[in-house]
């Protein structure tokens, strides 16, 4: 099978056959694991749909199609250091395809060709040694869900205040204390400038460059200063600054 993911009814899905082949498992065992999830997961039908695909003789073969969340739930049981690494790459590719569907719905570029290119680069990294190590139980895949939850929370807001952004980034301070920690780091990075209001209180002002690039917006209150909110572009830029060590989460 050349494609690990397909687009069905404008939704990115993979199948139990693809999962079995990629993780070197018997298809019957993958079906068994999915059926066990059906017993325990209340919204099973939102993530898994049963279907048929012909086998090598043209006979109908029972399969399950699953969304990204369905794959993530199923993959919790696939352990091993290399398995975790591959699952992260797999989910990253899922996210890339979903963004492509959302942002380029009117584009004539073939999404399936884009996915084939992505998967080809992933397949090159999967050696026989990797597939063997997948079977060695080493790491619990809960880290995947933590990472996905973190990304979902960052992306579900149109704009964030420093207080909410500091909370999602993991600053130790609660509420305005976390915002103060984040703003201090951004001041050191040349993003924020401390100003004095006519009421004697200090407030933060975003540099003109960040405003012009659409990374933040400000609302001005006479005598009190500005209310700063970070756009999705600004949130991602600050996240990159944290990941690169340019600013420190304290």
CSV table of N, CA and C in Angstrom, one decimal, residues 104-162:
chain,number,residue,atom,x,y,z
A,104,UNK,N,-6.2,25.4,1.7
A,104,UNK,CA,-6.1,25.4,0.2
A,104,UNK,C,-7.2,24.6,-0.4
A,105,UNK,N,-8.4,24.8,0.2
A,105,UNK,CA,-9.6,24.0,-0.3
A,105,UNK,C,-9.9,24.3,-1.8
A,106,UNK,N,-9.6,25.6,-2.2
A,106,UNK,CA,-9.8,26.0,-3.6
A,106,UNK,C,-8.6,25.8,-4.5
A,107,UNK,N,-7.5,25.3,-4.0
A,107,UNK,CA,-6.3,25.2,-4.8
A,107,UNK,C,-6.4,23.9,-5.7
A,108,UNK,N,-5.9,24.0,-6.8
A,108,UNK,CA,-5.9,22.9,-7.8
A,108,UNK,C,-4.8,21.9,-7.5
A,109,UNK,N,-3.9,22.2,-6.6
A,109,UNK,CA,-2.8,21.3,-6.3
A,109,UNK,C,-3.4,20.0,-5.7
A,110,UNK,N,-3.0,18.9,-6.2
A,110,UNK,CA,-3.5,17.6,-5.7
A,110,UNK,C,-3.0,17.4,-4.2
A,111,UNK,N,-4.0,17.3,-3.3
A,111,UNK,CA,-3.6,17.0,-1.9
A,111,UNK,C,-3.0,15.6,-1.7
A,112,UNK,N,-3.5,14.7,-2.5
A,112,UNK,CA,-3.0,13.3,-2.4
A,112,UNK,C,-1.5,13.3,-2.9
A,113,UNK,N,-1.1,14.0,-3.9
A,113,UNK,CA,0.3,14.1,-4.3
A,113,UNK,C,1.1,14.7,-3.1
A,114,UNK,N,0.6,15.7,-2.5
A,114,UNK,CA,1.3,16.3,-1.4
A,114,UNK,C,1.5,15.3,-0.3
A,115,UNK,N,0.5,14.5,0.0
A,115,UNK,CA,0.6,13.5,1.1
A,115,UNK,C,1.6,12.4,0.7
A,116,UNK,N,1.6,12.0,-0.5
A,116,UNK,CA,2.5,11.0,-1.0
A,116,UNK,C,4.0,11.5,-0.8
A,117,UNK,N,4.2,12.7,-1.1
A,117,UNK,CA,5.6,13.3,-0.9
A,117,UNK,C,5.9,13.3,0.6
A,118,UNK,N,5.0,13.6,1.4
A,118,UNK,CA,5.3,13.6,2.9
A,118,UNK,C,5.6,12.2,3.4
A,119,UNK,N,4.7,11.3,3.0
A,119,UNK,CA,4.9,9.9,3.4
A,119,UNK,C,6.2,9.3,2.9
A,120,UNK,N,6.6,9.7,1.7
A,120,UNK,CA,7.8,9.1,1.1
A,120,UNK,C,9.0,9.5,2.0
A,121,UNK,N,9.0,10.7,2.5
A,121,UNK,CA,10.1,11.2,3.3
A,121,UNK,C,10.1,10.4,4.7
A,122,UNK,N,8.9,10.2,5.2
A,122,UNK,CA,8.7,9.4,6.4
A,122,UNK,C,9.2,8.0,6.3
A,123,UNK,N,8.8,7.4,5.2
A,123,UNK,CA,9.1,5.9,5.0
A,123,UNK,C,10.6,5.7,4.9
A,124,UNK,N,11.3,6.7,4.3
A,124,UNK,CA,12.8,6.6,4.2
A,124,UNK,C,13.4,6.5,5.6
A,125,UNK,N,12.8,7.0,6.6
A,125,UNK,CA,13.3,6.9,8.0
A,125,UNK,C,13.0,5.6,8.7
A,126,UNK,N,12.1,4.9,8.1
A,126,UNK,CA,11.6,3.6,8.8
A,126,UNK,C,12.4,2.5,8.3
A,127,UNK,N,13.4,2.0,9.1
A,127,UNK,CA,14.2,0.9,8.7
A,127,UNK,C,13.7,-0.3,9.4
A,128,UNK,N,14.3,-1.5,9.0
A,128,UNK,CA,13.9,-2.7,9.7
A,128,UNK,C,14.2,-2.7,11.1
A,129,UNK,N,15.3,-2.0,11.5
A,129,UNK,CA,15.6,-1.9,12.9
A,129,UNK,C,14.6,-1.1,13.7
A,130,UNK,N,14.0,0.0,13.1
A,130,UNK,CA,13.0,0.7,13.7
A,130,UNK,C,11.8,-0.1,14.0
A,131,UNK,N,11.3,-0.9,12.9
A,131,UNK,CA,10.2,-1.7,13.1
A,131,UNK,C,10.4,-2.8,14.1
A,132,UNK,N,11.6,-3.3,14.3
A,132,UNK,CA,11.8,-4.3,15.3
A,132,UNK,C,11.7,-3.7,16.7
A,133,UNK,N,12.3,-2.5,16.8
A,133,UNK,CA,12.3,-1.8,18.2
A,133,UNK,C,10.9,-1.4,18.6
A,134,UNK,N,10.0,-1.2,17.6
A,134,UNK,CA,8.6,-0.8,17.9
A,134,UNK,C,8.0,-1.8,18.9
A,135,UNK,N,8.4,-3.1,18.7
A,135,UNK,CA,7.8,-4.2,19.5
A,135,UNK,C,8.3,-4.3,20.9
A,136,UNK,N,9.4,-3.5,21.2
A,136,UNK,CA,10.0,-3.5,22.6
A,136,UNK,C,9.3,-2.4,23.4
A,137,UNK,N,8.6,-2.9,24.4
A,137,UNK,CA,7.9,-2.0,25.3
A,137,UNK,C,8.8,-1.1,26.1
A,138,UNK,N,8.9,0.2,25.9
A,138,UNK,CA,9.8,1.1,26.6
A,138,UNK,C,9.1,2.4,27.1
A,139,UNK,N,8.2,2.9,26.3
A,139,UNK,CA,7.7,4.2,26.6
A,139,UNK,C,6.2,4.2,26.5
A,140,UNK,N,5.5,4.8,27.4
A,140,UNK,CA,4.0,4.9,27.3
A,140,UNK,C,3.7,6.1,26.5
A,141,UNK,N,2.7,6.0,25.6
A,141,UNK,CA,2.5,7.0,24.6
A,141,UNK,C,1.6,8.2,25.1
A,142,UNK,N,1.5,8.3,26.4
A,142,UNK,CA,0.7,9.4,26.9
A,142,UNK,C,1.3,10.8,26.5
A,143,UNK,N,2.6,10.8,26.3
A,143,UNK,CA,3.2,12.1,25.9
A,143,UNK,C,2.6,12.6,24.6
A,144,UNK,N,2.1,11.7,23.7
A,144,UNK,CA,1.5,12.2,22.5
A,144,UNK,C,0.3,13.0,22.8
A,145,UNK,N,-0.6,12.5,23.6
A,145,UNK,CA,-1.8,13.2,23.9
A,145,UNK,C,-1.5,14.6,24.6
A,146,UNK,N,-0.5,14.6,25.5
A,146,UNK,CA,-0.1,15.9,26.1
A,146,UNK,C,0.3,16.9,25.0
A,147,UNK,N,1.1,16.5,24.1
A,147,UNK,CA,1.5,17.3,23.0
A,147,UNK,C,0.4,17.8,22.2
A,148,UNK,N,-0.6,16.9,21.8
A,148,UNK,CA,-1.7,17.3,21.0
A,148,UNK,C,-2.6,18.3,21.7
A,149,UNK,N,-2.8,18.0,23.0
A,149,UNK,CA,-3.7,18.9,23.8
A,149,UNK,C,-3.1,20.3,23.9
A,150,UNK,N,-1.7,20.3,24.0
A,150,UNK,CA,-1.0,21.6,24.1
A,150,UNK,C,-1.3,22.4,22.8
A,151,UNK,N,-1.1,21.7,21.6
A,151,UNK,CA,-1.3,22.3,20.3
A,151,UNK,C,-2.7,22.8,20.1
A,152,UNK,N,-3.7,21.9,20.5
A,152,UNK,CA,-5.1,22.2,20.4
A,152,UNK,C,-5.5,23.5,21.2
A,153,UNK,N,-5.0,23.6,22.4
A,153,UNK,CA,-5.3,24.7,23.2
A,153,UNK,C,-4.7,26.0,22.6
A,154,UNK,N,-3.5,25.9,22.1
A,154,UNK,CA,-2.9,27.1,21.5
A,154,UNK,C,-3.7,27.6,20.3
A,155,UNK,N,-4.2,26.6,19.5
A,155,UNK,CA,-4.8,27.0,18.2
A,155,UNK,C,-6.3,27.3,18.3
A,156,UNK,N,-7.0,27.0,19.5
A,156,UNK,CA,-8.4,27.2,19.5
A,156,UNK,C,-8.8,28.6,19.8
A,157,UNK,N,-7.9,29.5,20.1
A,157,UNK,CA,-8.2,30.9,20.4
A,157,UNK,C,-7.8,31.8,19.2
A,158,UNK,N,-8.6,32.8,18.9
A,158,UNK,CA,-8.2,33.7,17.9
A,158,UNK,C,-7.2,34.7,18.4
A,159,UNK,N,-7.3,35.2,19.6
A,159,UNK,CA,-6.3,36.0,20.3
A,159,UNK,C,-6.2,35.6,21.8
A,160,UNK,N,-5.0,35.8,22.4
A,160,UNK,CA,-4.8,35.5,23.8
A,160,UNK,C,-4.2,36.7,24.5
A,161,UNK,N,-4.6,36.9,25.7
A,161,UNK,CA,-3.9,37.8,26.6
A,161,UNK,C,-2.7,37.2,27.1
A,162,UNK,N,-1.8,38.0,27.7
A,162,UNK,CA,-0.5,37.4,28.3
A,162,UNK,C,-0.8,36.5,29.4
